[in-house]
Amino acid sequence: MTQSRSYSPADNHLSCDILVAGGGIVGLWVARLAEKAGLHVVLLEKDRIGCGASGGFLGALMPHMPERWNPKKQFQFQALATLPDRVAAIEAETGRSCGYRRCGRLLPLARPHHAALAGERRAAAEAHWDHPPHGFAWEMRQRAYAEGWPSADAMPHGLVLETLAARINPRLYVAALKASLGGAVMALDGEALDRFDDAAGRAITSHGRTIAAGRTVLAAGHASFPFLGRLLDRPPEAFGMPVKGQAALLDAKIDPDLPLVFQDGIYVVPHEGGLAAVGSTSETDFDDPFSTDGQLDTVIARARALCPPLAGAPVLERWASLRPKAVRRDPMVGFVPGHSNLLVATGGFKISFGIAHDMARCVLEQAEHGDCAMPESFRVEHHLGRM
Ligand SMILES: Cc1cc2nc3c(=O)[nH]c(=O)nc-3n(C[C@H](O)[C@H](O)[C@H](O)COP(=O)(O)OP(=O)(O)OC[C@H]3O[C@@H](n4cnc5c(N)ncnc54)[C@H](O)[C@@H]3O)c2cc1C
């Protein structure tokens, strides 16, 4: 895969081992791991690194529920278990914090059947969440974790505290990852991957520049889907769709070590500095991807009811963006059918921050060796219904 390179950003023709299209959390991880493997990388970002879905502030790292265990859940579990070491390495290299903390998660139980289900899930967590040297806990409790965390009204049947969930500050994480890239990565902001000629192993950018790459990895978030649609002459929905989300950042002055709280689709995520991020909506029908509206007001009101210490906390920021959801909901990782040089890594949907490092590892292993061990449901063919 190794190619010679030319390294002036002013050149009209560049060459590299790996071309990455998209400077979100996934593309940054692909660039970082490729460089660590000794490859020369060009990272194309259409606009600005971290300006897409990865530029928010919610940062919940929430494991899938432990029952009905499957390869996807195992993949995410491994990724969540290894993330602290990956983050620590980036922080050590760059001297920057990523705002990571294994804070755990509270799941308030509102109905009797939630308590019964939580009991079954405890057994499943004990069976599957065993990670040396100590496993992760799934504890059932009758009292709030702390005053108003969560409200008594939210937990008439108790609550679960699980200790696998964590949080990270997306903006700090993206900035630290970007800072961790060294001289073997040429990052070109404001330049998009426009077309791809697989036979020639060559990409053409929005600036008309040609890039000869050993392999190209499309990590363009939701924009990957229309790109693949054009390339394979299919509708974008055959690959996936954007799902809008809205979130708010509150100056709650809470203990940043509190566990995150999740109930009925509402996340409350404590962050450093006493901030609390709350979210989020899931909208498939929207006019403006980046505006916030009354749906976010409802989320904020529900978050305040769930966690009364947020009552009265000023809203510092409202934010909206588009998550990439692949057609079969699982991440989409691997070779694009009919293309020997083009791979894709996207579709992390609501869990990208916890798994991006392993999505990147998998796509690079495939680029290097032709395949890697990963859930079959991640393959592009699976998404397209050919497996
Ligand atoms: C409100 C909200 C809350 C969320 N909360 C969480 C959470 O708590 N935990 C979690 O894990 N996930 C969360 N997510 C989801 C997560 O943010 C996304 O899944 C993740 O950021 C996707 O990363 P990505 O790198 O695939 O895409 P992106 O971050 O969107 O990056 C893609 C990049 O590609 C660029 N691009 C597009 N087209 C091209 C092209 N042709 N050439 C070059 N570059 C191109 C874009 O400009 C963009 O910068 C949330 C999302 C939203 C909207």
Coordinates of C-alpha atoms and ligand atoms in Angstrom, one line a residue:
M1 CA 0.0 0.0 0.0
T2 CA 2.9 2.3 0.5
Q3 CA 3.4 5.0 -2.2
S4 CA 5.9 7.7 -2.8
R5 CA 4.5 11.1 -1.8
S6 CA 4.7 14.7 -2.8
Y7 CA 4.1 17.0 0.0
S8 CA 3.3 20.6 -1.0
P9 CA -0.3 21.6 -0.4
A10 CA 0.1 23.9 -3.5
D11 CA 0.7 20.9 -5.8
N12 CA -2.0 20.0 -8.2
H13 CA -1.1 16.3 -8.0
L14 CA -0.5 14.6 -4.7
S15 CA 0.2 11.1 -3.7
C16 CA -0.2 9.3 -0.4
D17 CA -0.8 5.9 1.1
I18 CA -4.2 6.7 2.6
L19 CA -6.5 9.5 1.5
V20 CA -9.2 10.2 4.2
A21 CA -12.2 12.2 3.2
G22 CA -13.9 13.8 6.2
G23 CA -12.4 15.4 9.3
G24 CA -14.9 14.2 11.9
I25 CA -14.2 11.9 14.8
V26 CA -14.0 8.9 12.4
G27 CA -11.8 10.4 9.8
L28 CA -9.4 11.9 12.4
W29 CA -9.0 8.4 14.0
V30 CA -8.3 6.9 10.6
A31 CA -5.6 9.6 9.9
R32 CA -4.1 9.1 13.4
L33 CA -3.9 5.3 13.2
A34 CA -2.6 5.3 9.6
E35 CA 0.2 7.7 10.5
K36 CA 1.0 5.5 13.6
A37 CA 1.3 2.6 11.1
G38 CA 3.9 4.5 9.2
L39 CA 1.7 5.6 6.3
H40 CA 1.5 9.0 4.6
V41 CA -1.9 10.4 4.8
V42 CA -3.9 13.2 3.1
L43 CA -6.9 14.3 5.1
L44 CA -9.5 16.2 3.1
E45 CA -12.1 18.2 5.0
K46 CA -14.8 19.9 3.0
D47 CA -15.2 22.7 5.5
R48 CA -13.4 22.7 8.8
I49 CA -12.2 19.8 10.9
G50 CA -14.8 19.0 13.5
C51 CA -17.5 21.1 11.9
G52 CA -19.9 18.2 11.4
A53 CA -21.8 16.0 13.8
S54 CA -18.5 15.6 15.8
G55 CA -18.5 19.3 16.8
G56 CA -21.1 19.1 19.5
F57 CA -20.9 18.8 23.3
L58 CA -23.2 15.9 24.5
G59 CA -20.5 13.2 24.6
A60 CA -22.4 10.3 26.1
L61 CA -20.5 7.0 25.8
M62 CA -23.4 4.7 26.4
P63 CA -23.2 0.9 26.1
H64 CA -25.8 -1.1 24.4
M65 CA -28.1 -2.9 26.7
P66 CA -26.5 -6.2 27.7
E67 CA -29.3 -8.6 26.8
R68 CA -29.5 -10.4 23.5
W69 CA -25.8 -10.2 23.2
N70 CA -24.4 -10.1 19.6
P71 CA -21.2 -9.3 17.7
K72 CA -22.2 -5.6 17.4
K73 CA -22.6 -5.3 21.2
Q74 CA -19.3 -7.1 21.7
F75 CA -17.6 -4.7 19.3
Q76 CA -18.9 -1.7 21.1
F77 CA -18.1 -3.2 24.5
Q78 CA -14.5 -3.8 23.5
A79 CA -14.3 -0.3 22.1
L80 CA -15.6 1.3 25.3
A81 CA -13.3 -0.9 27.4
T82 CA -10.2 0.2 25.4
L83 CA -11.1 3.9 24.9
P84 CA -9.6 5.1 28.2
D85 CA -6.1 3.9 27.1
R86 CA -6.5 5.4 23.7
V87 CA -7.6 8.7 25.1
A88 CA -4.8 8.7 27.7
A89 CA -2.2 8.2 24.9
I90 CA -3.6 11.2 23.0
E91 CA -3.6 13.3 26.1
A92 CA 0.0 12.3 26.9
E93 CA 1.1 13.1 23.4
T94 CA -0.6 16.5 23.1
G95 CA -0.9 17.7 26.7
R96 CA -4.6 18.4 26.0
S97 CA -7.5 17.0 27.9
C98 CA -10.3 15.2 26.1
G99 CA -12.7 15.6 29.1
Y100 CA -13.0 11.8 29.4
R101 CA -14.4 10.3 32.6
R102 CA -15.9 6.8 33.2
C103 CA -18.8 8.4 35.1
G104 CA -21.3 5.5 34.8
R105 CA -24.9 5.9 34.0
L106 CA -28.1 6.1 36.0
L107 CA -31.3 4.5 34.5
P108 CA -34.3 5.6 36.6
L109 CA -37.0 2.9 36.6
A110 CA -40.5 4.5 36.0
R111 CA -42.7 1.4 35.8
P112 CA -42.8 -2.0 37.5
H113 CA -41.9 -3.8 34.3
H114 CA -38.8 -1.6 34.0
A115 CA -37.6 -3.0 37.3
A116 CA -38.2 -6.6 36.1
L117 CA -36.3 -5.9 32.9
A118 CA -33.5 -4.3 34.8
G119 CA -33.2 -7.5 36.9
E120 CA -32.8 -9.5 33.7
R121 CA -30.3 -7.1 32.3
R122 CA -28.2 -7.4 35.5
A123 CA -27.7 -11.1 34.8
A124 CA -26.8 -10.3 31.2
A125 CA -24.4 -7.6 32.2
E126 CA -22.7 -10.0 34.6
A127 CA -22.4 -12.5 31.8
H128 CA -21.0 -10.1 29.1
W129 CA -19.4 -7.1 30.7
D130 CA -16.5 -8.9 32.2
H131 CA -13.4 -7.0 31.4
P132 CA -10.2 -7.8 33.2
P133 CA -9.0 -6.8 35.7
H134 CA -12.4 -6.0 37.1
G135 CA -15.8 -6.2 35.5
F136 CA -18.3 -3.4 35.1
A137 CA -21.2 -3.3 37.5
W138 CA -25.0 -3.2 37.0
E139 CA -26.4 -2.3 40.4
M140 CA -30.1 -1.9 41.3
R141 CA -30.7 0.8 43.9
Q142 CA -33.7 2.3 45.7
R143 CA -32.4 5.7 46.4
A144 CA -31.2 8.5 44.2
Y145 CA -27.5 8.7 43.6
A146 CA -27.4 12.2 45.0
E147 CA -29.9 14.8 45.9
G148 CA -32.2 15.2 42.8
W149 CA -29.9 13.0 40.7
P150 CA -32.4 11.9 39.5
S151 CA -35.7 13.3 40.8
A152 CA -37.8 10.9 43.0
D153 CA -40.7 11.3 40.5
A154 CA -38.5 9.8 37.8
M155 CA -37.6 6.6 39.8
P156 CA -40.7 5.2 41.6
H157 CA -39.3 1.7 41.0
G158 CA -35.7 2.5 41.8
L159 CA -32.8 2.9 39.4
V160 CA -29.9 1.2 37.9
L161 CA -26.3 2.4 38.2
E162 CA -24.1 0.8 35.6
T163 CA -20.4 1.6 35.6
L164 CA -19.4 1.0 32.0
A165 CA -20.8 4.2 30.5
A166 CA -18.6 7.2 30.3
R167 CA -18.5 10.7 28.9
I168 CA -16.1 12.7 26.8
N169 CA -16.0 16.3 25.6
P170 CA -16.5 16.0 21.8
R171 CA -14.8 19.3 21.0
L172 CA -11.8 18.8 23.2
Y173 CA -11.5 15.2 21.9
V174 CA -11.6 16.4 18.3
A175 CA -9.1 19.2 19.0
A176 CA -6.7 16.8 20.8
L177 CA -7.0 14.2 18.0
K178 CA -6.2 16.9 15.4
A179 CA -3.3 18.1 17.5
S180 CA -2.0 14.5 17.7
L181 CA -1.5 14.3 13.9
G182 CA 2.1 14.6 12.9
G183 CA 4.0 15.5 9.9
A184 CA 3.0 12.5 7.9
V185 CA -0.6 13.8 7.7
M186 CA -1.3 16.6 5.3
A187 CA -4.7 18.1 6.4
L188 CA -6.4 20.1 3.8
D189 CA -9.3 22.2 5.2
G190 CA -11.9 23.6 2.9
E191 CA -11.3 21.0 0.1
A192 CA -13.7 18.1 -0.5
L193 CA -13.4 14.8 -2.2
D194 CA -15.4 15.4 -5.3
R195 CA -15.0 12.2 -7.5
F196 CA -13.3 8.9 -7.3
D197 CA -11.7 6.9 -10.1
D198 CA -11.2 3.4 -8.7
A199 CA -9.4 2.0 -11.7
A200 CA -6.8 4.7 -11.6
G201 CA -6.7 4.7 -7.7
R202 CA -7.2 8.4 -8.0
A203 CA -9.4 11.0 -6.3
I204 CA -10.3 14.4 -7.7
T205 CA -11.0 17.2 -5.2
S206 CA -13.3 20.2 -5.3
H207 CA -10.2 22.3 -6.2
G208 CA -9.6 20.1 -9.2
R209 CA -6.6 18.5 -7.6
T210 CA -5.8 14.9 -8.3
I211 CA -4.6 12.6 -5.5
A212 CA -3.2 9.2 -6.2
A213 CA -3.8 7.1 -3.1
G214 CA -3.0 3.5 -2.2
R215 CA -6.4 3.5 -0.5
T216 CA -9.1 6.1 0.0
V217 CA -11.4 6.0 3.1
L218 CA -14.7 7.9 2.9
A219 CA -15.4 9.1 6.4
A220 CA -17.7 12.0 5.4
G221 CA -20.5 11.4 7.9
H222 CA -23.9 11.6 6.4
A223 CA -22.5 13.0 3.2
S224 CA -21.0 9.6 2.6
F225 CA -24.4 8.3 1.6
P226 CA -25.1 10.6 -1.4
F227 CA -21.5 10.2 -2.4
L228 CA -21.9 6.4 -2.5
G229 CA -25.2 6.8 -4.2
R230 CA -23.6 8.8 -7.1
L231 CA -20.8 6.4 -7.3
L232 CA -22.9 3.2 -7.4
D233 CA -25.8 4.8 -9.2
R234 CA -28.3 4.2 -6.4
P235 CA -30.4 6.5 -4.3
P236 CA -28.6 7.8 -1.2
E237 CA -31.2 6.2 1.1
A238 CA -29.9 2.8 -0.2
F239 CA -26.9 3.5 2.0
G240 CA -28.2 5.6 4.9
M241 CA -29.7 8.9 5.9
P242 CA -29.0 11.9 8.1
V243 CA -30.9 12.1 11.4
K244 CA -31.0 15.5 13.0
G245 CA -30.3 16.0 16.6
Q246 CA -30.5 19.0 18.9
A247 CA -28.8 19.5 22.3
A248 CA -28.2 22.2 24.8
L249 CA -25.3 23.1 27.2
L250 CA -26.3 24.3 30.7
D251 CA -24.2 26.1 33.2
A252 CA -25.5 23.9 36.0
K253 CA -22.7 24.1 38.5
I254 CA -23.0 20.4 39.3
D255 CA -20.4 18.0 40.4
P256 CA -18.7 16.9 37.2
D257 CA -18.1 13.4 38.6
L258 CA -21.9 12.7 38.7
P259 CA -23.0 9.7 36.5
L260 CA -24.9 10.6 33.4
V261 CA -28.6 10.1 33.5
F262 CA -30.7 8.5 30.7
Q263 CA -34.4 8.1 30.5
D264 CA -36.9 7.9 27.6
G265 CA -34.4 9.2 25.1
I266 CA -33.3 12.2 27.3
Y267 CA -29.6 12.3 28.1
V268 CA -28.1 14.5 30.9
V269 CA -24.4 14.4 30.8
P270 CA -22.2 16.2 33.4
H271 CA -19.0 17.7 32.1
E272 CA -16.0 19.4 33.6
G273 CA -16.6 22.9 35.0
G274 CA -20.0 21.9 36.4
L275 CA -21.6 22.0 32.9
A276 CA -24.4 19.7 31.9
A277 CA -25.1 18.8 28.3
V278 CA -28.7 17.7 27.6
G279 CA -30.2 16.2 24.5
S280 CA -31.3 15.1 22.2
T281 CA -33.9 14.9 19.5
S282 CA -34.0 12.4 16.6
E283 CA -35.6 14.0 13.6
T284 CA -35.8 12.5 10.2
D285 CA -38.0 15.3 8.8
F286 CA -36.6 18.8 9.0
D287 CA -36.2 21.9 7.0
D288 CA -33.0 23.3 8.5
P289 CA -30.4 20.8 9.8
F290 CA -28.6 23.3 12.0
S291 CA -31.4 25.3 13.6
T292 CA -32.8 24.6 17.1
D293 CA -36.4 25.1 18.0
G294 CA -39.2 24.2 20.4
Q295 CA -38.3 20.5 20.3
L296 CA -35.1 21.4 22.1
D297 CA -37.1 23.5 24.6
T298 CA -39.0 20.4 25.4
V299 CA -35.8 18.4 25.9
I300 CA -34.5 21.0 28.3
A301 CA -37.7 21.0 30.3
R302 CA -37.7 17.2 30.5
A303 CA -34.1 17.2 31.5
R304 CA -34.8 19.7 34.3
A305 CA -37.7 17.6 35.5
L306 CA -35.5 14.5 35.4
C307 CA -32.6 16.2 37.2
P308 CA -33.8 19.1 39.4
P309 CA -30.3 20.5 40.0
L310 CA -30.6 21.8 36.4
A311 CA -33.6 23.9 37.2
G312 CA -32.7 27.5 36.7
A313 CA -29.3 26.7 35.1
P314 CA -28.7 29.2 32.3
V315 CA -28.5 27.7 28.8
L316 CA -25.0 28.5 27.4
E317 CA -25.5 27.1 23.9
R318 CA -28.0 25.4 21.7
W319 CA -26.7 23.2 18.9
A320 CA -28.0 21.0 16.1
S321 CA -26.4 18.7 13.5
L322 CA -26.9 15.6 11.4
R323 CA -25.9 12.2 12.5
P324 CA -25.0 9.5 9.9
K325 CA -27.4 6.6 10.2
A326 CA -26.6 3.7 7.9
V327 CA -29.5 2.0 6.2
R328 CA -29.4 -1.0 8.6
R329 CA -28.6 1.1 11.6
D330 CA -25.2 -0.5 12.3
P331 CA -21.9 1.3 11.4
M332 CA -20.9 0.9 7.8
V333 CA -17.2 -0.1 7.5
G334 CA -15.2 -1.7 4.7
F335 CA -14.7 -1.9 1.0
V336 CA -17.2 -0.3 -1.3
P337 CA -18.6 -3.0 -3.5
G338 CA -17.0 -3.1 -7.0
H339 CA -14.1 -0.9 -5.8
S340 CA -10.7 -2.3 -4.8
N341 CA -9.3 1.0 -3.6
L342 CA -12.2 2.8 -1.9
L343 CA -13.5 2.0 1.6
V344 CA -16.0 3.7 3.8
A345 CA -16.2 4.2 7.6
T346 CA -19.4 5.9 8.7
G347 CA -22.8 5.3 10.2
G348 CA -21.8 5.4 13.9
F349 CA -25.2 7.2 14.4
K350 CA -25.5 7.7 18.2
I351 CA -22.5 5.8 19.4
S352 CA -19.7 7.1 17.2
F353 CA -17.6 8.7 20.0
G354 CA -17.3 5.4 21.8
I355 CA -16.3 3.3 18.8
A356 CA -14.6 5.6 16.3
H357 CA -11.1 4.4 17.2
D358 CA -12.1 0.8 16.5
M359 CA -14.0 1.7 13.3
A360 CA -10.8 3.3 12.1
R361 CA -8.7 0.2 13.2
C362 CA -11.1 -2.1 11.2
V363 CA -11.1 0.0 8.1
L364 CA -7.3 0.3 8.1
E365 CA -6.9 -3.5 8.6
Q366 CA -9.2 -4.1 5.7
A367 CA -7.2 -1.6 3.6
E368 CA -4.0 -3.3 4.5
H369 CA -5.0 -7.0 4.6
G370 CA -8.2 -7.1 2.6
D371 CA -10.3 -8.1 5.6
C372 CA -10.6 -7.9 9.4
A373 CA -12.6 -9.6 12.1
M374 CA -15.7 -7.4 12.7
P375 CA -19.4 -7.9 12.9
E376 CA -20.8 -9.0 9.5
S377 CA -23.6 -6.5 9.9
F378 CA -21.0 -3.6 9.5
R379 CA -20.1 -4.6 5.9
V380 CA -21.4 -2.5 3.1
E381 CA -22.8 -5.6 1.4
H382 CA -24.8 -6.3 4.5
H383 CA -26.3 -2.8 4.4
L384 CA -27.1 -3.2 0.7
G385 CA -28.9 -6.5 1.5
R386 CA -26.5 -8.8 -0.3
M387 CA -25.5 -10.9 2.6
Ligands
LIG1 C1 -27.3 16.5 18.9 C2 -26.3 15.3 18.8 C3 -25.9 14.6 19.9 C4 -25.1 13.5 19.8 N1 -24.6 12.9 20.9 C5 -23.8 11.9 20.8 C6 -23.3 11.3 22.0 O1 -23.7 11.7 23.1 N2 -22.4 10.2 21.8 C7 -22.0 9.8 20.6 O2 -21.2 8.8 20.6 N3 -22.5 10.3 19.5 C8 -23.4 11.4 19.6 N4 -23.8 12.0 18.4 C9 -23.5 11.4 17.2 C10 -22.1 11.7 16.7 O3 -21.9 13.1 16.9 C11 -21.9 11.3 15.3 O4 -22.3 10.0 15.1 C12 -20.4 11.5 14.9 O5 -20.0 12.8 15.2 C13 -20.2 11.1 13.4 O6 -18.8 11.3 13.2 P1 -18.3 11.2 11.7 O7 -16.9 11.5 11.7 O8 -18.8 10.0 11.1 O9 -19.1 12.4 10.9 P2 -18.9 14.0 11.0 O10 -18.5 14.4 12.3 O11 -20.2 14.6 10.5 O12 -17.7 14.3 10.0 C14 -17.8 14.2 8.6 C15 -16.9 15.3 8.1 O13 -16.8 15.1 6.7 C16 -16.8 16.4 6.0 N5 -17.2 16.1 4.6 C17 -18.4 15.9 4.1 N6 -18.4 15.6 2.8 C18 -17.0 15.6 2.5 C19 -16.3 15.4 1.3 N7 -16.9 15.1 0.1 N8 -15.0 15.5 1.3 C20 -14.3 15.8 2.5 N9 -15.0 16.0 3.6 C21 -16.3 15.9 3.6 C22 -17.8 17.2 6.8 O14 -17.6 18.5 6.7 C23 -17.5 16.7 8.3 O15 -16.6 17.5 8.9 C24 -24.6 13.1 18.5 C25 -25.0 13.8 17.4 C26 -25.9 14.9 17.5 C27 -26.3 15.6 16.2

